[in-house]
Coordinates of C-alpha atoms in Angstrom, one line a residue:
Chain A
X137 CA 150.8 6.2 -5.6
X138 CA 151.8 5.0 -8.6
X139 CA 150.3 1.8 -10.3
X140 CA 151.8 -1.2 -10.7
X141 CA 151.1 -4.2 -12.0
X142 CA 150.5 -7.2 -9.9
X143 CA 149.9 -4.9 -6.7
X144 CA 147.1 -5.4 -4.1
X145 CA 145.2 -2.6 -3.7
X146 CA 142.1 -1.1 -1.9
X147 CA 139.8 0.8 -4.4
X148 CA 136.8 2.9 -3.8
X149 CA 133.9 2.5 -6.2
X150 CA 133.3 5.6 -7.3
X151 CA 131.3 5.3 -11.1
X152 CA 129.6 2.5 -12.6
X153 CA 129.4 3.1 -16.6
X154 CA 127.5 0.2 -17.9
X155 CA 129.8 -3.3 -17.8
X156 CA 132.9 -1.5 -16.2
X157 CA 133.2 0.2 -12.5
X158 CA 135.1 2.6 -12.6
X159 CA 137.7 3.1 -8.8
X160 CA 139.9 5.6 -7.5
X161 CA 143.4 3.8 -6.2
X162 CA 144.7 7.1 -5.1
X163 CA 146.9 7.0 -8.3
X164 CA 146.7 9.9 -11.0
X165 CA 144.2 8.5 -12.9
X166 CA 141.4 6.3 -11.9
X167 CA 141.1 2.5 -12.4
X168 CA 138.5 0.3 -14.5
X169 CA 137.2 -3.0 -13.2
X170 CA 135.1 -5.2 -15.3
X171 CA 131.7 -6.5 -13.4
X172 CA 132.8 -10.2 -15.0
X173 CA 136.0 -10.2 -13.0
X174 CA 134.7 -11.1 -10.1
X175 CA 134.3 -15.1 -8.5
X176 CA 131.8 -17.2 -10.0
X177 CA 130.4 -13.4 -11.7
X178 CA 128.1 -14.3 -15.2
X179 CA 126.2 -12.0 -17.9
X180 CA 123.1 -12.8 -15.4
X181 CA 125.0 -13.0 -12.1
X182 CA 126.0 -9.5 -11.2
X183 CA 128.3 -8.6 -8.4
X184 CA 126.3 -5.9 -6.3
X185 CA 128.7 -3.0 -6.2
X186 CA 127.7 0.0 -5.6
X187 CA 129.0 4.0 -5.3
X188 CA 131.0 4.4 -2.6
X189 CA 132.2 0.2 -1.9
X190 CA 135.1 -0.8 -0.9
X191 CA 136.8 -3.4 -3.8
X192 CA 140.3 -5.4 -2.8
X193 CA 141.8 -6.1 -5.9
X194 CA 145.0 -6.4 -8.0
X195 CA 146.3 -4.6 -11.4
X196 CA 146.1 -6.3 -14.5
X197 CA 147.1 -3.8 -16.6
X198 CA 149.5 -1.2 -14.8
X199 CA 152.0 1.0 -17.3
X200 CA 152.6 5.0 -17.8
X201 CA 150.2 5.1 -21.1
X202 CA 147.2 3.5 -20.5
X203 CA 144.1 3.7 -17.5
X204 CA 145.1 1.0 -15.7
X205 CA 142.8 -2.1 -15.3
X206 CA 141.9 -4.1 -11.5
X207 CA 140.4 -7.8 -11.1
X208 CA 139.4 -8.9 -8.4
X209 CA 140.3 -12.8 -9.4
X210 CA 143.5 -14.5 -9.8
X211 CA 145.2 -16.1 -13.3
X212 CA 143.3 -19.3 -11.7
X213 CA 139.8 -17.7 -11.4
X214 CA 139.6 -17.9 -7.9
X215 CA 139.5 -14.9 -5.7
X216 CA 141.8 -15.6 -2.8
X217 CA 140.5 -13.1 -0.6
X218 CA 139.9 -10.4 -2.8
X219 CA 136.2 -8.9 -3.8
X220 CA 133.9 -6.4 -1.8
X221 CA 134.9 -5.5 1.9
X222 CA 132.1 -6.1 4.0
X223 CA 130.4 -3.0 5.8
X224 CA 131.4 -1.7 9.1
X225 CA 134.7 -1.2 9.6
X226 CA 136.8 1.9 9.3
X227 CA 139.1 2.9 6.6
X228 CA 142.4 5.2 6.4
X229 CA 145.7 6.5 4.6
X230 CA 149.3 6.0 6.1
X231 CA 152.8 6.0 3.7
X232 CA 153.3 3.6 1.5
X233 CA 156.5 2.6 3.1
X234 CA 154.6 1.9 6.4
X235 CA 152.4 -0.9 4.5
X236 CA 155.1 -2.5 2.8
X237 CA 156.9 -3.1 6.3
X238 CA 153.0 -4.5 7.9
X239 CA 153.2 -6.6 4.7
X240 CA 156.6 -8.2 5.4
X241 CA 156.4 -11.6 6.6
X242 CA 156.2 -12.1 10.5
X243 CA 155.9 -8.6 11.0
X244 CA 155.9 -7.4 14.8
X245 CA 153.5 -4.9 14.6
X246 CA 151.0 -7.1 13.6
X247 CA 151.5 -10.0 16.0
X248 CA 151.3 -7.8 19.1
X249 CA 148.2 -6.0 18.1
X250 CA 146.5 -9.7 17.7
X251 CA 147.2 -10.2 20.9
X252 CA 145.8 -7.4 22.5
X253 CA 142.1 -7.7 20.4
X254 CA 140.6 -9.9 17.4
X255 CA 140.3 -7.7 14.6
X256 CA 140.4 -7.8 10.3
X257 CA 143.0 -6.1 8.6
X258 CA 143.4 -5.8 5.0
X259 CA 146.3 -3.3 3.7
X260 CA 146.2 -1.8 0.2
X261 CA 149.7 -1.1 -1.5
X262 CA 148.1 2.4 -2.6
X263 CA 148.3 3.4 1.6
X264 CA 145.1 2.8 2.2
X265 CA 144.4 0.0 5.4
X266 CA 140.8 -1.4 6.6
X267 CA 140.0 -2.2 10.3
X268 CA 137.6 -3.6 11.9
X269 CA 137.3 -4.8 15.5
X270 CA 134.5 -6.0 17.8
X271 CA 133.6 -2.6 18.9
X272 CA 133.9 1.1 17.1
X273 CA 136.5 2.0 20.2
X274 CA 138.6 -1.2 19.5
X275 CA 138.7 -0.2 16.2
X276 CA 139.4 3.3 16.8
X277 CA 142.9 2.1 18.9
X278 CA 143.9 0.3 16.3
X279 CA 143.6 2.7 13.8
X280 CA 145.7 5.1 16.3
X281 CA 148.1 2.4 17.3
X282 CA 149.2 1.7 13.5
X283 CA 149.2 5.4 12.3
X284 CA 151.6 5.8 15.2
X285 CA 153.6 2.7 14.4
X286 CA 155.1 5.2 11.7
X287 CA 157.2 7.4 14.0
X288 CA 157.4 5.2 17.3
X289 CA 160.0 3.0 17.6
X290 CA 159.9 -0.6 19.1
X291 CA 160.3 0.0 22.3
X292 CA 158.0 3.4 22.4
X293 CA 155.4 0.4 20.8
X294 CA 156.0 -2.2 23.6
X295 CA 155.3 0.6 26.4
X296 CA 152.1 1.6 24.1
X297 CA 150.3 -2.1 24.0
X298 CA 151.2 -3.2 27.5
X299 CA 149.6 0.3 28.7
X300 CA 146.4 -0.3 26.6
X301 CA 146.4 -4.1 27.5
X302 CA 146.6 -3.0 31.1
X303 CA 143.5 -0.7 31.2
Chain B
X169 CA 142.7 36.3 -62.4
X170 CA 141.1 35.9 -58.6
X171 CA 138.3 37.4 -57.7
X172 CA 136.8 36.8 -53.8
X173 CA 133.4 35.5 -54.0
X174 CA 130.9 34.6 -50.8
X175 CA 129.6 30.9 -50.5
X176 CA 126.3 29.5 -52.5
X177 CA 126.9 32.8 -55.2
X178 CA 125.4 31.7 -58.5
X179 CA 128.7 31.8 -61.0
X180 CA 127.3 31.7 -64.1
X181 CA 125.4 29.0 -66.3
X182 CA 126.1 25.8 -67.3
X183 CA 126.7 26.6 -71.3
X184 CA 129.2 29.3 -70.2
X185 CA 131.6 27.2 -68.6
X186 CA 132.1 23.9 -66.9
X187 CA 131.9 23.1 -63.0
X188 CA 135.5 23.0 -61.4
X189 CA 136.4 22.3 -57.9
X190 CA 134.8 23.9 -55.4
X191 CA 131.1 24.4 -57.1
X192 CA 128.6 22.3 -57.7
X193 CA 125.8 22.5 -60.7
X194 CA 122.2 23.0 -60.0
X195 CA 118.9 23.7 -62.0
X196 CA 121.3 24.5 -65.1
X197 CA 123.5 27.3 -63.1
X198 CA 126.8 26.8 -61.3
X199 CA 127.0 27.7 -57.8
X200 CA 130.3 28.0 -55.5
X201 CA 130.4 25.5 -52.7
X202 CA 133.6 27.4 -50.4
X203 CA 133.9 30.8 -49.4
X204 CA 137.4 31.6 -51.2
X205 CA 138.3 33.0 -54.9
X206 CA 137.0 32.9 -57.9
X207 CA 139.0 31.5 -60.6
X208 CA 138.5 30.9 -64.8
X209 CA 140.9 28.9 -66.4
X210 CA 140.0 28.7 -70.1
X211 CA 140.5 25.2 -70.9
X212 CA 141.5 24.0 -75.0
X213 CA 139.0 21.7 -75.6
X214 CA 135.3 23.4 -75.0
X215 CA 134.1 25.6 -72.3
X216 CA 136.4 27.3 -69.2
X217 CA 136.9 26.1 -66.4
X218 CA 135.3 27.6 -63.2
X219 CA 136.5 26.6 -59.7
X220 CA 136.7 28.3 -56.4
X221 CA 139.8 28.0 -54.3
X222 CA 140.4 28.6 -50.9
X223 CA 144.3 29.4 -49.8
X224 CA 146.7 29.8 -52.5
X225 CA 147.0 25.3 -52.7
X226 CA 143.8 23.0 -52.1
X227 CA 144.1 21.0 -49.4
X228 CA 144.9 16.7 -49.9
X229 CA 142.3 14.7 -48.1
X230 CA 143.4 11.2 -47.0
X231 CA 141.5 9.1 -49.6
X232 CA 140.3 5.2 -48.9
X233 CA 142.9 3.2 -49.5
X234 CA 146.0 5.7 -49.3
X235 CA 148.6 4.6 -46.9
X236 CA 149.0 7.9 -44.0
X237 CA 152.0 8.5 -41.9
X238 CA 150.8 9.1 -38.4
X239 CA 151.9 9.7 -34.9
X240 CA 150.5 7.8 -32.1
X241 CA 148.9 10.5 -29.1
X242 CA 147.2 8.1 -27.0
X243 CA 146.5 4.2 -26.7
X244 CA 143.6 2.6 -24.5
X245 CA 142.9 -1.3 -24.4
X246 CA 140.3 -1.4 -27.8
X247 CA 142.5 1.3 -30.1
X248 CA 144.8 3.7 -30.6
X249 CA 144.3 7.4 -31.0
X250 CA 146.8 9.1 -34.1
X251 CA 147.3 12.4 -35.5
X252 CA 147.6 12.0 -39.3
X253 CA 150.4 14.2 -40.5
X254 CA 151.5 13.4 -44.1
X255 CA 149.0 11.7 -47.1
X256 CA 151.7 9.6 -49.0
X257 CA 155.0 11.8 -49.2
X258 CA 152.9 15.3 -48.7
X259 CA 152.9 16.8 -45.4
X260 CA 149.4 18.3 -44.2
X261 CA 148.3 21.9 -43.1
X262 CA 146.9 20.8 -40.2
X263 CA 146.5 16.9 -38.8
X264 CA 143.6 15.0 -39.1
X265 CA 142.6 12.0 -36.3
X266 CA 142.3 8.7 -36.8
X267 CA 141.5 5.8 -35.1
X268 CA 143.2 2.2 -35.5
X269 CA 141.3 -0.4 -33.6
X270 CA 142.5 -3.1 -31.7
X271 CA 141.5 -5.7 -34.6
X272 CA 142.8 -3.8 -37.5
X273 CA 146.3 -3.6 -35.8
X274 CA 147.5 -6.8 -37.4
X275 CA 145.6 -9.3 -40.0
X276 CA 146.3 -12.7 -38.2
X277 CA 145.4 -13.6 -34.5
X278 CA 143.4 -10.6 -34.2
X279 CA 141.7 -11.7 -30.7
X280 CA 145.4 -12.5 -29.5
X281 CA 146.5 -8.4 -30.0
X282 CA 147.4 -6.5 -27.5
X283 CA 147.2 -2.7 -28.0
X284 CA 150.3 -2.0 -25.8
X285 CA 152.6 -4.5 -27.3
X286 CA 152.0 -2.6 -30.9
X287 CA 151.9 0.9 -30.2
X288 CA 152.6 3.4 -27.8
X289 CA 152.6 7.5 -27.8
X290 CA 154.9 9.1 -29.5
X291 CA 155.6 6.4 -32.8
X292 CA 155.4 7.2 -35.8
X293 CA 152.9 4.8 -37.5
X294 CA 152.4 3.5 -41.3
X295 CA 148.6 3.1 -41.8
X296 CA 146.1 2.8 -44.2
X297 CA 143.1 4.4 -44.3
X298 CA 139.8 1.9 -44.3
X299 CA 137.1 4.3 -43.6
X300 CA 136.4 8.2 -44.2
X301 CA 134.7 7.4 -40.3
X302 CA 132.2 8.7 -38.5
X303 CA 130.4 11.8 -37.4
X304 CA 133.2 12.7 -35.2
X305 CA 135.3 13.1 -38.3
X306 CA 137.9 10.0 -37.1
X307 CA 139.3 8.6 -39.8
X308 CA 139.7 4.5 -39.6
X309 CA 142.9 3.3 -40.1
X310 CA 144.6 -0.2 -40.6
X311 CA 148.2 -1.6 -40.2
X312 CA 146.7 -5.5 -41.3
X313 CA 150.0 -5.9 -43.2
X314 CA 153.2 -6.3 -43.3
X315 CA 154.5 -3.0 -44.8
X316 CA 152.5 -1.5 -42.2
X317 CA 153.2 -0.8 -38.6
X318 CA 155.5 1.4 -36.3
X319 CA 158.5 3.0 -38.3
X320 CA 160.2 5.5 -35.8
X321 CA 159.9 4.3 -31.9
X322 CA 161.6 5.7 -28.9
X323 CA 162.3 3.7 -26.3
X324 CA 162.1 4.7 -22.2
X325 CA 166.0 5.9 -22.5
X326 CA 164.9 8.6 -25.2
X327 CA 166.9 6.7 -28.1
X328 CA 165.8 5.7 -31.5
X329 CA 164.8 1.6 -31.3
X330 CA 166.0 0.0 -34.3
X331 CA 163.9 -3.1 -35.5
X332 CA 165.1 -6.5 -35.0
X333 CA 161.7 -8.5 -36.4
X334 CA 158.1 -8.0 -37.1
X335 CA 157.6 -8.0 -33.4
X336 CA 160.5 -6.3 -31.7
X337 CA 162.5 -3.4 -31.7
X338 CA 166.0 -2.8 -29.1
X339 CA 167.4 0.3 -27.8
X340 CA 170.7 0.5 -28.9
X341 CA 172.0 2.4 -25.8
X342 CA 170.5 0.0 -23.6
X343 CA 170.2 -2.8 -24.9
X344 CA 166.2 -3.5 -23.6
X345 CA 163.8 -5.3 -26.3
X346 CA 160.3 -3.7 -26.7
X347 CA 157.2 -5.2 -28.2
X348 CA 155.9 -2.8 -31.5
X349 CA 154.1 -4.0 -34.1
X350 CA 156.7 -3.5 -36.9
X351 CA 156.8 -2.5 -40.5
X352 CA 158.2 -3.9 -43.0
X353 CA 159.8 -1.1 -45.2
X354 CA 161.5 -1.5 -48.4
X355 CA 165.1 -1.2 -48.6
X356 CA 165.1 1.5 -51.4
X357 CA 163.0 3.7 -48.8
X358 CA 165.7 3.0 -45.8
X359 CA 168.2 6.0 -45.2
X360 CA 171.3 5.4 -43.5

C-alpha cells in the first residue's frame, strides 16, 4: 500500500514516543499521529491509546519523501467517525481493489450482508477491514463471506447468502 | 623539508620558533596537535615558522557566516538533512552534514513554512552557515534570504526546473509548477 493523502485508513498503534504515536498502515514506512489530533484532545486530556489499538484515520501529509502524518479529525475539527475502534471485533487483509469496490456507493455486497445479520464494518484503504457482529460465529461468516466476495461472482454470492440465511 | 612526527611530540621551544598551524604552545614549549608532518618555514621577519600538516593541502572548514553549497538527502516536517559539498567556490574532501531547520528556511512567515514546499532530496541548496552545531558535529544552516535557497532542482520527470519566482520553479518538458524555496542568484553568476 502506498500512502496517499486524503485516504482513510485503519492503523495499528504500534509505538508511543512521547507527544506522537507512532502506526503501521501496511505502507513502507510507518505513520506518526499526534495525541492532539484527536476530538475534543487537550495538553491535559489525553486520548488513551495504547500498543496494539486499532486507530481509523486519514493522511495529512502523504508524499514519496517524507514519513507520512495521520489525524484522526477533519479540516473542521470534528472527527466524523474516525478515532479508536472499540474492542471486540475481528480484523483482516483483502486487495486493495476489493475495498475500493465495498467503498463504492450502493454497493451490493454490502446491502445483502445487512440483511442477513446486524454488524459494523469499517474498511481501510490500506486492505485492512474491521468486523464485528453479535456473536464471534456471525462475525466469523462475514469475514469469510467478504474475503470470498473477491473471486465469486454475483450469482456464486446470491447462492452463498440465501444458503446461509436458510440455515 | 617534511619530517613525520606522532601527535602531542614536544617541537621545540617557544624562542626557537613561533607556533604555526597544527600546534599549540604550552608551559613555554610547542607541542603538535595532529598526527602528520613536520614542517619549518623560516619566515623574514623574526623566528620560523613551525606547523604540522596533515595531507599534502589542509583541509577548509565551513566557517560562521560563509555561505555552503549543499545537497538536500533527506527532509522531515521540522528540517532538512544536507550534505555540505563546496565552502564558497572550493569543493571538499569529504562532505560535512548540516541541518537547516524548519524556521531558518525563510526570514518572513516563519510559522507559515512548510518544509516540503522548499526543499526536497536531491537539490542543490545555497545556505549559510549559523552555527558550528552540536555534539553530533551537524552544522546549522540558514537560507533567511533572498540570495539563498534551491539553485539546481529536478522535478518528478527527471528534468532541470528552471525558476519562474521566489516560490516556484516549472519543468520545462512538462510543463508542472513545483513549490521550492528559490534563490535569488546574481546575473554575473548565471551560465547559459
Amino acid at each position: 500500500y502506498v500512502p496517499v493523502k486524503g485516504d482513510h485508513v485503519i492503523g495499528i498503534v504500534t509505538a508511543k514516543a512521547g507527544d506522537v504515536f507512532k502506526l503501521d498502515v501496511g505502507g513502507s514506512e510507518q505513520a506518526s499521529l499526534s495525541y492532539l489530533a484527536f476530538e475534543g484532545a487537550t495538553k491535559r486530556n489525553r486520548p488513551n491509546v495504547q500498543v496494539g489499538d486499532l486507530i481509523y484515520g486519514q493522511f495529512l501529509v502523504a508524499n514519496k519523501d517524507m514519513e507520512p502524518e495521520m489525524v484522526c479529525i477533519d479540516s473542521s475539527g470534528r472527527s466524523s467517525g474516525m478515532g479508536i475502534i472499540g474492542q471486540d471485533g475481528f480484523l483482516f487483509k483483502v486487495s486493495l481493489g476489493l475495498i475500493r469496490k465495498l467503498l463504492a456507493p450502493k454497493c451490493e455486497i454490502i446491502q445483502e450482508l445487512s440483511q442477513l445479520y446486524p454488524f459494523e464494518l469499517v474498511l481501510g484503504m490500506n486492505g485492512r477491514i474491521w468486523v464485528k457482529a453479535k456473536t464471534v460465529q456471525q462475525t466469523l461468516i462475514i469475514v469469510n463471506i467478504l474475503e470470498a466476495c473477491e473471486y465469486m461472482t454475483a450469482e456464486q454470492r446470491k447462492q452463498a447468502l440465501a444458503k446461509l440465511s436458510g440455515n | 623539508p617534511l619530517s613525520p612526527s606522532p601527535l602531542g611530540e614536544r617541537l621545540c621551544s617557544t624562542e626557537e620558533a613561533t607556533a604555526g598551524s597544527g600546534t599549540y604552545t604550552r608551559h613555554g614549549f610547542i607541542f603538535s596537535s595532529l598526527a602528520g608532518c613536520l614542517e619549518k618555514r623560516s619566515e623574514d621577519s623574526g623566528l620560523p615558522v613551525v606547523s604540522v600538516v596533515r595531507d599534502a593541502e589542509s583541509q577548509l572548514l565551513p566557517d560562521v557566516g560563509a555561505v555552503v553549497t549543499c545537497k538536500v538527502c533527506s527532509i522531515n516536517s521540522r528540517f532538512a538533512k544536507v550534505h555540505i559539498l563546496y565552502v564558497g567556490s572550493t569543493p571538499l574532501k569529504s562532505t560535512f552534514r548540516g541541518t537547516i531547520r524548519r524556521e531558518d528556511i525563510r526570514a518572513t512567515e516563519k510559522d507559515k513554512v512548510e518544509v516540503y514546499k522548499s526543499f526536497r532530496p536531491g537539490d542543490i541548496v545555497l545556505a549559510k552557515v549559523i552555527s558550528l552545531g552540536d555534539a553530533q558535529s551537524n552544522y546549522l544552516l540558514s537560507t533567511a534570504e533572498n540570495e539563498l535557497g534551491v539553485v539546481v532542482a529536478r522535478s518528478e520527470a527527471g528534468v532541470q526546473m528552471v525558476p519562474i519566482s521566489w516560490c516556484e520553479m516549472q519543468c520545462p518538458r512538462t510543463h508542472t509548477k513545483d513549490f521550492r524555496k528559490v534563490a535569488r542568484v546574481q546575473p554575473q553568476f548565471l551560465q547559459t
